Amino acid sequence: MSFGRPCHRPFVAKKPPLFVSADCAFDLPRTSAQSDREGEAGHPIMWKPFYFTGGLLAVLLGVVGIALPLLPTVPFFILAAFCFARSSPLLEQRLLSSPRFGPAIRAWRERSAISRRGKRAATMAFVLSILLSVLLAPWPWPLATMAAALLFGTWIWRRPE
């Protein structure tokens, strides 16, 4: 009784492979049911509605951030592009082709870069947040705002441009 071509690899039972080939006696073929449960990028289809909803919510928050000075805009569009890459390639391409947000999203994907203008805007938002917390919040809370601004401000300024 033949099970196909003999496998030339030693059998190791540490971890099962993510994709098994059909040409080895020790491997099992990938079933069509597995292919049906996964999308183009190999993500389970059951996650697509969650990614799509997350992308829409991120776009909504980004649009609100255009009007509100303390709510960031570009990070929400970067998050939306991430979610749409896993759920709706058409909407991802619309974000990437946007003349306003497309360059920032591409720069983040390629080099984890933040523009000098974005760094200045984030710093001004941190300063404004610290001033508001010192003026309006009871004493221990401004220290938390200062610590967060110092931590994230340092991280932002260490990103390439």
PDB file of C-alpha atoms in Angstrom:
ATOM      1  CA  MET A   1       0.000   0.000   0.000  1.00  0.00           C
ATOM      2  CA  SER A   2       1.535   3.286  -1.116  1.00  0.00           C
ATOM      3  CA  PHE A   3       0.884   6.635   0.548  1.00  0.00           C
ATOM      4  CA  GLY A   4       2.553   8.738  -2.125  1.00  0.00           C
ATOM      5  CA  ARG A   5       6.131   9.845  -2.429  1.00  0.00           C
ATOM      6  CA  PRO A   6       8.226   9.089   0.645  1.00  0.00           C
ATOM      7  CA  CYS A   7       9.112  12.091   2.753  1.00  0.00           C
ATOM      8  CA  HIS A   8      12.791  12.997   2.748  1.00  0.00           C
ATOM      9  CA  ARG A   9      12.551  14.999   5.953  1.00  0.00           C
ATOM     10  CA  PRO A  10      12.890  13.425   9.386  1.00  0.00           C
ATOM     11  CA  PHE A  11       9.643  13.265  11.305  1.00  0.00           C
ATOM     12  CA  VAL A  12       9.735  15.851  14.112  1.00  0.00           C
ATOM     13  CA  ALA A  13       6.700  16.143  16.374  1.00  0.00           C
ATOM     14  CA  LYS A  14       7.550  19.498  18.001  1.00  0.00           C
ATOM     15  CA  LYS A  15       5.135  21.866  16.272  1.00  0.00           C
ATOM     16  CA  PRO A  16       2.678  21.187  13.483  1.00  0.00           C
ATOM     17  CA  PRO A  17       3.467  23.202  10.343  1.00  0.00           C
ATOM     18  CA  LEU A  18       1.229  26.123   9.410  1.00  0.00           C
ATOM     19  CA  PHE A  19       0.808  24.763   5.892  1.00  0.00           C
ATOM     20  CA  VAL A  20       1.208  21.111   5.128  1.00  0.00           C
ATOM     21  CA  SER A  21       1.988  19.797   1.679  1.00  0.00           C
ATOM     22  CA  ALA A  22       0.246  16.896  -0.031  1.00  0.00           C
ATOM     23  CA  ASP A  23       3.411  15.282  -1.403  1.00  0.00           C
ATOM     24  CA  CYS A  24       4.730  13.786   1.832  1.00  0.00           C
ATOM     25  CA  ALA A  25       3.418  10.706   3.635  1.00  0.00           C
ATOM     26  CA  PHE A  26       3.700  12.422   7.018  1.00  0.00           C
ATOM     27  CA  ASP A  27       1.822  15.560   5.973  1.00  0.00           C
ATOM     28  CA  LEU A  28      -1.872  15.990   5.432  1.00  0.00           C
ATOM     29  CA  PRO A  29      -3.253  17.832   2.430  1.00  0.00           C
ATOM     30  CA  ARG A  30      -4.878  21.195   2.918  1.00  0.00           C
ATOM     31  CA  THR A  31      -8.620  20.752   2.633  1.00  0.00           C
ATOM     32  CA  SER A  32     -10.952  22.974   0.687  1.00  0.00           C
ATOM     33  CA  ALA A  33     -12.818  23.633   3.962  1.00  0.00           C
ATOM     34  CA  GLN A  34      -9.648  25.233   5.359  1.00  0.00           C
ATOM     35  CA  SER A  35      -9.350  27.423   2.273  1.00  0.00           C
ATOM     36  CA  ASP A  36     -13.010  28.434   2.578  1.00  0.00           C
ATOM     37  CA  ARG A  37     -12.528  29.526   6.187  1.00  0.00           C
ATOM     38  CA  GLU A  38      -9.608  31.814   5.316  1.00  0.00           C
ATOM     39  CA  GLY A  39      -9.500  35.018   3.302  1.00  0.00           C
ATOM     40  CA  GLU A  40      -6.935  36.188   0.775  1.00  0.00           C
ATOM     41  CA  ALA A  41      -4.338  37.091   3.415  1.00  0.00           C
ATOM     42  CA  GLY A  42      -4.788  33.843   5.347  1.00  0.00           C
ATOM     43  CA  HIS A  43      -6.850  35.495   8.085  1.00  0.00           C
ATOM     44  CA  PRO A  44      -9.953  33.622   9.204  1.00  0.00           C
ATOM     45  CA  ILE A  45     -13.067  34.976   7.529  1.00  0.00           C
ATOM     46  CA  MET A  46     -14.842  35.192  10.877  1.00  0.00           C
ATOM     47  CA  TRP A  47     -12.518  38.118  11.808  1.00  0.00           C
ATOM     48  CA  LYS A  48     -13.304  40.162   8.700  1.00  0.00           C
ATOM     49  CA  PRO A  49     -16.448  41.840  10.109  1.00  0.00           C
ATOM     50  CA  PHE A  50     -14.505  42.851  13.231  1.00  0.00           C
ATOM     51  CA  TYR A  51     -11.659  44.314  11.182  1.00  0.00           C
ATOM     52  CA  PHE A  52     -14.160  46.085   8.927  1.00  0.00           C
ATOM     53  CA  THR A  53     -16.049  47.558  11.897  1.00  0.00           C
ATOM     54  CA  GLY A  54     -12.783  48.582  13.533  1.00  0.00           C
ATOM     55  CA  GLY A  55     -11.711  50.292  10.302  1.00  0.00           C
ATOM     56  CA  LEU A  56     -14.982  52.203  10.046  1.00  0.00           C
ATOM     57  CA  LEU A  57     -14.743  53.259  13.700  1.00  0.00           C
ATOM     58  CA  ALA A  58     -11.148  54.401  13.183  1.00  0.00           C
ATOM     59  CA  VAL A  59     -12.156  56.455  10.124  1.00  0.00           C
ATOM     60  CA  LEU A  60     -15.002  58.005  12.124  1.00  0.00           C
ATOM     61  CA  LEU A  61     -12.635  58.945  14.968  1.00  0.00           C
ATOM     62  CA  GLY A  62     -10.141  60.299  12.431  1.00  0.00           C
ATOM     63  CA  VAL A  63     -12.811  62.508  10.865  1.00  0.00           C
ATOM     64  CA  VAL A  64     -13.840  63.746  14.324  1.00  0.00           C
ATOM     65  CA  GLY A  65     -10.147  64.379  15.035  1.00  0.00           C
ATOM     66  CA  ILE A  66     -10.021  66.814  12.111  1.00  0.00           C
ATOM     67  CA  ALA A  67     -12.358  69.134  14.020  1.00  0.00           C
ATOM     68  CA  LEU A  68     -11.108  68.483  17.570  1.00  0.00           C
ATOM     69  CA  PRO A  69      -7.573  69.701  18.223  1.00  0.00           C
ATOM     70  CA  LEU A  70      -6.671  67.151  20.927  1.00  0.00           C
ATOM     71  CA  LEU A  71      -7.869  64.053  19.074  1.00  0.00           C
ATOM     72  CA  PRO A  72      -5.204  62.788  16.661  1.00  0.00           C
ATOM     73  CA  THR A  73      -6.203  62.210  13.059  1.00  0.00           C
ATOM     74  CA  VAL A  74      -3.434  60.363  11.216  1.00  0.00           C
ATOM     75  CA  PRO A  75      -2.999  57.540  13.787  1.00  0.00           C
ATOM     76  CA  PHE A  76      -6.665  56.677  13.374  1.00  0.00           C
ATOM     77  CA  PHE A  77      -6.308  56.561   9.594  1.00  0.00           C
ATOM     78  CA  ILE A  78      -3.214  54.348   9.965  1.00  0.00           C
ATOM     79  CA  LEU A  79      -5.281  52.031  12.173  1.00  0.00           C
ATOM     80  CA  ALA A  80      -8.104  52.108   9.614  1.00  0.00           C
ATOM     81  CA  ALA A  81      -5.688  51.134   6.832  1.00  0.00           C
ATOM     82  CA  PHE A  82      -4.453  48.242   8.992  1.00  0.00           C
ATOM     83  CA  CYS A  83      -8.026  47.019   9.569  1.00  0.00           C
ATOM     84  CA  PHE A  84      -9.089  47.474   5.950  1.00  0.00           C
ATOM     85  CA  ALA A  85      -6.020  45.563   4.734  1.00  0.00           C
ATOM     86  CA  ARG A  86      -7.535  42.551   6.489  1.00  0.00           C
ATOM     87  CA  SER A  87     -11.163  43.138   5.537  1.00  0.00           C
ATOM     88  CA  SER A  88     -11.647  45.416   2.524  1.00  0.00           C
ATOM     89  CA  PRO A  89      -8.780  45.943   0.056  1.00  0.00           C
ATOM     90  CA  LEU A  90     -10.875  48.503  -1.839  1.00  0.00           C
ATOM     91  CA  LEU A  91     -11.207  50.781   1.211  1.00  0.00           C
ATOM     92  CA  GLU A  92      -7.529  50.272   2.034  1.00  0.00           C
ATOM     93  CA  GLN A  93      -6.615  51.473  -1.472  1.00  0.00           C
ATOM     94  CA  ARG A  94      -8.884  54.504  -1.075  1.00  0.00           C
ATOM     95  CA  LEU A  95      -7.047  55.451   2.107  1.00  0.00           C
ATOM     96  CA  LEU A  96      -3.630  54.867   0.543  1.00  0.00           C
ATOM     97  CA  SER A  97      -4.532  56.956  -2.517  1.00  0.00           C
ATOM     98  CA  SER A  98      -5.819  59.847  -0.409  1.00  0.00           C
ATOM     99  CA  PRO A  99      -3.701  62.943  -1.108  1.00  0.00           C
ATOM    100  CA  ARG A 100      -4.018  64.096   2.506  1.00  0.00           C
ATOM    101  CA  PHE A 101      -3.481  60.890   4.510  1.00  0.00           C
ATOM    102  CA  GLY A 102      -1.983  58.457   1.985  1.00  0.00           C
ATOM    103  CA  PRO A 103       1.639  59.699   2.262  1.00  0.00           C
ATOM    104  CA  ALA A 104       1.584  59.496   6.081  1.00  0.00           C
ATOM    105  CA  ILE A 105       0.128  55.972   6.018  1.00  0.00           C
ATOM    106  CA  ARG A 106       2.700  54.798   3.454  1.00  0.00           C
ATOM    107  CA  ALA A 107       5.579  56.408   5.388  1.00  0.00           C
ATOM    108  CA  TRP A 108       4.450  54.643   8.557  1.00  0.00           C
ATOM    109  CA  ARG A 109       4.159  51.273   6.799  1.00  0.00           C
ATOM    110  CA  GLU A 110       7.504  51.535   5.036  1.00  0.00           C
ATOM    111  CA  ARG A 111       9.746  53.179   7.647  1.00  0.00           C
ATOM    112  CA  SER A 112       7.658  53.704  10.812  1.00  0.00           C
ATOM    113  CA  ALA A 113       8.183  57.385  10.084  1.00  0.00           C
ATOM    114  CA  ILE A 114       6.359  60.422  11.456  1.00  0.00           C
ATOM    115  CA  SER A 115       6.695  63.787   9.710  1.00  0.00           C
ATOM    116  CA  ARG A 116       8.284  66.753  11.489  1.00  0.00           C
ATOM    117  CA  ARG A 117       4.950  68.566  11.269  1.00  0.00           C
ATOM    118  CA  GLY A 118       3.205  65.617  12.944  1.00  0.00           C
ATOM    119  CA  LYS A 119       5.816  65.541  15.704  1.00  0.00           C
ATOM    120  CA  ARG A 120       5.334  69.253  16.373  1.00  0.00           C
ATOM    121  CA  ALA A 121       1.554  68.865  16.438  1.00  0.00           C
ATOM    122  CA  ALA A 122       1.805  65.966  18.899  1.00  0.00           C
ATOM    123  CA  THR A 123       4.142  67.976  21.123  1.00  0.00           C
ATOM    124  CA  MET A 124       1.760  70.944  21.127  1.00  0.00           C
ATOM    125  CA  ALA A 125      -1.136  68.620  22.009  1.00  0.00           C
ATOM    126  CA  PHE A 126       0.925  67.188  24.891  1.00  0.00           C
ATOM    127  CA  VAL A 127       1.741  70.680  26.191  1.00  0.00           C
ATOM    128  CA  LEU A 128      -1.907  71.719  25.975  1.00  0.00           C
ATOM    129  CA  SER A 129      -2.979  68.532  27.771  1.00  0.00           C
ATOM    130  CA  ILE A 130      -0.484  69.141  30.555  1.00  0.00           C
ATOM    131  CA  LEU A 131      -1.641  72.749  30.982  1.00  0.00           C
ATOM    132  CA  LEU A 132      -5.293  71.705  31.098  1.00  0.00           C
ATOM    133  CA  SER A 133      -4.602  68.948  33.603  1.00  0.00           C
ATOM    134  CA  VAL A 134      -2.595  71.286  35.859  1.00  0.00           C
ATOM    135  CA  LEU A 135      -5.397  73.864  35.774  1.00  0.00           C
ATOM    136  CA  LEU A 136      -8.414  71.557  36.022  1.00  0.00           C
ATOM    137  CA  ALA A 137      -7.452  68.262  37.644  1.00  0.00           C
ATOM    138  CA  PRO A 138      -6.682  67.557  41.308  1.00  0.00           C
ATOM    139  CA  TRP A 139      -2.991  67.284  42.153  1.00  0.00           C
ATOM    140  CA  PRO A 140      -1.858  63.710  41.559  1.00  0.00           C
ATOM    141  CA  TRP A 141      -3.454  63.532  38.083  1.00  0.00           C
ATOM    142  CA  PRO A 142      -1.265  66.148  36.376  1.00  0.00           C
ATOM    143  CA  LEU A 143       1.745  63.977  37.202  1.00  0.00           C
ATOM    144  CA  ALA A 144       0.224  61.109  35.218  1.00  0.00           C
ATOM    145  CA  THR A 145      -0.378  63.442  32.277  1.00  0.00           C
ATOM    146  CA  MET A 146       3.211  64.674  32.443  1.00  0.00           C
ATOM    147  CA  ALA A 147       4.590  61.137  32.601  1.00  0.00           C
ATOM    148  CA  ALA A 148       2.479  60.022  29.623  1.00  0.00           C
ATOM    149  CA  ALA A 149       3.501  63.084  27.600  1.00  0.00           C
ATOM    150  CA  LEU A 150       7.166  62.501  28.395  1.00  0.00           C
ATOM    151  CA  LEU A 151       6.978  58.806  27.535  1.00  0.00           C
ATOM    152  CA  PHE A 152       5.033  59.129  24.278  1.00  0.00           C
ATOM    153  CA  GLY A 153       6.750  62.380  23.287  1.00  0.00           C
ATOM    154  CA  THR A 154      10.136  60.711  23.574  1.00  0.00           C
ATOM    155  CA  TRP A 155       8.902  57.765  21.509  1.00  0.00           C
ATOM    156  CA  ILE A 156       7.453  60.066  18.822  1.00  0.00           C
ATOM    157  CA  TRP A 157      10.601  62.181  18.504  1.00  0.00           C
ATOM    158  CA  ARG A 158      12.760  59.065  18.157  1.00  0.00           C
ATOM    159  CA  ARG A 159      10.838  57.912  15.067  1.00  0.00           C
ATOM    160  CA  PRO A 160      12.442  58.642  11.683  1.00  0.00           C
ATOM    161  CA  GLU A 161      11.050  61.456   9.522  1.00  0.00           C
TER     162      GLU A 161
END
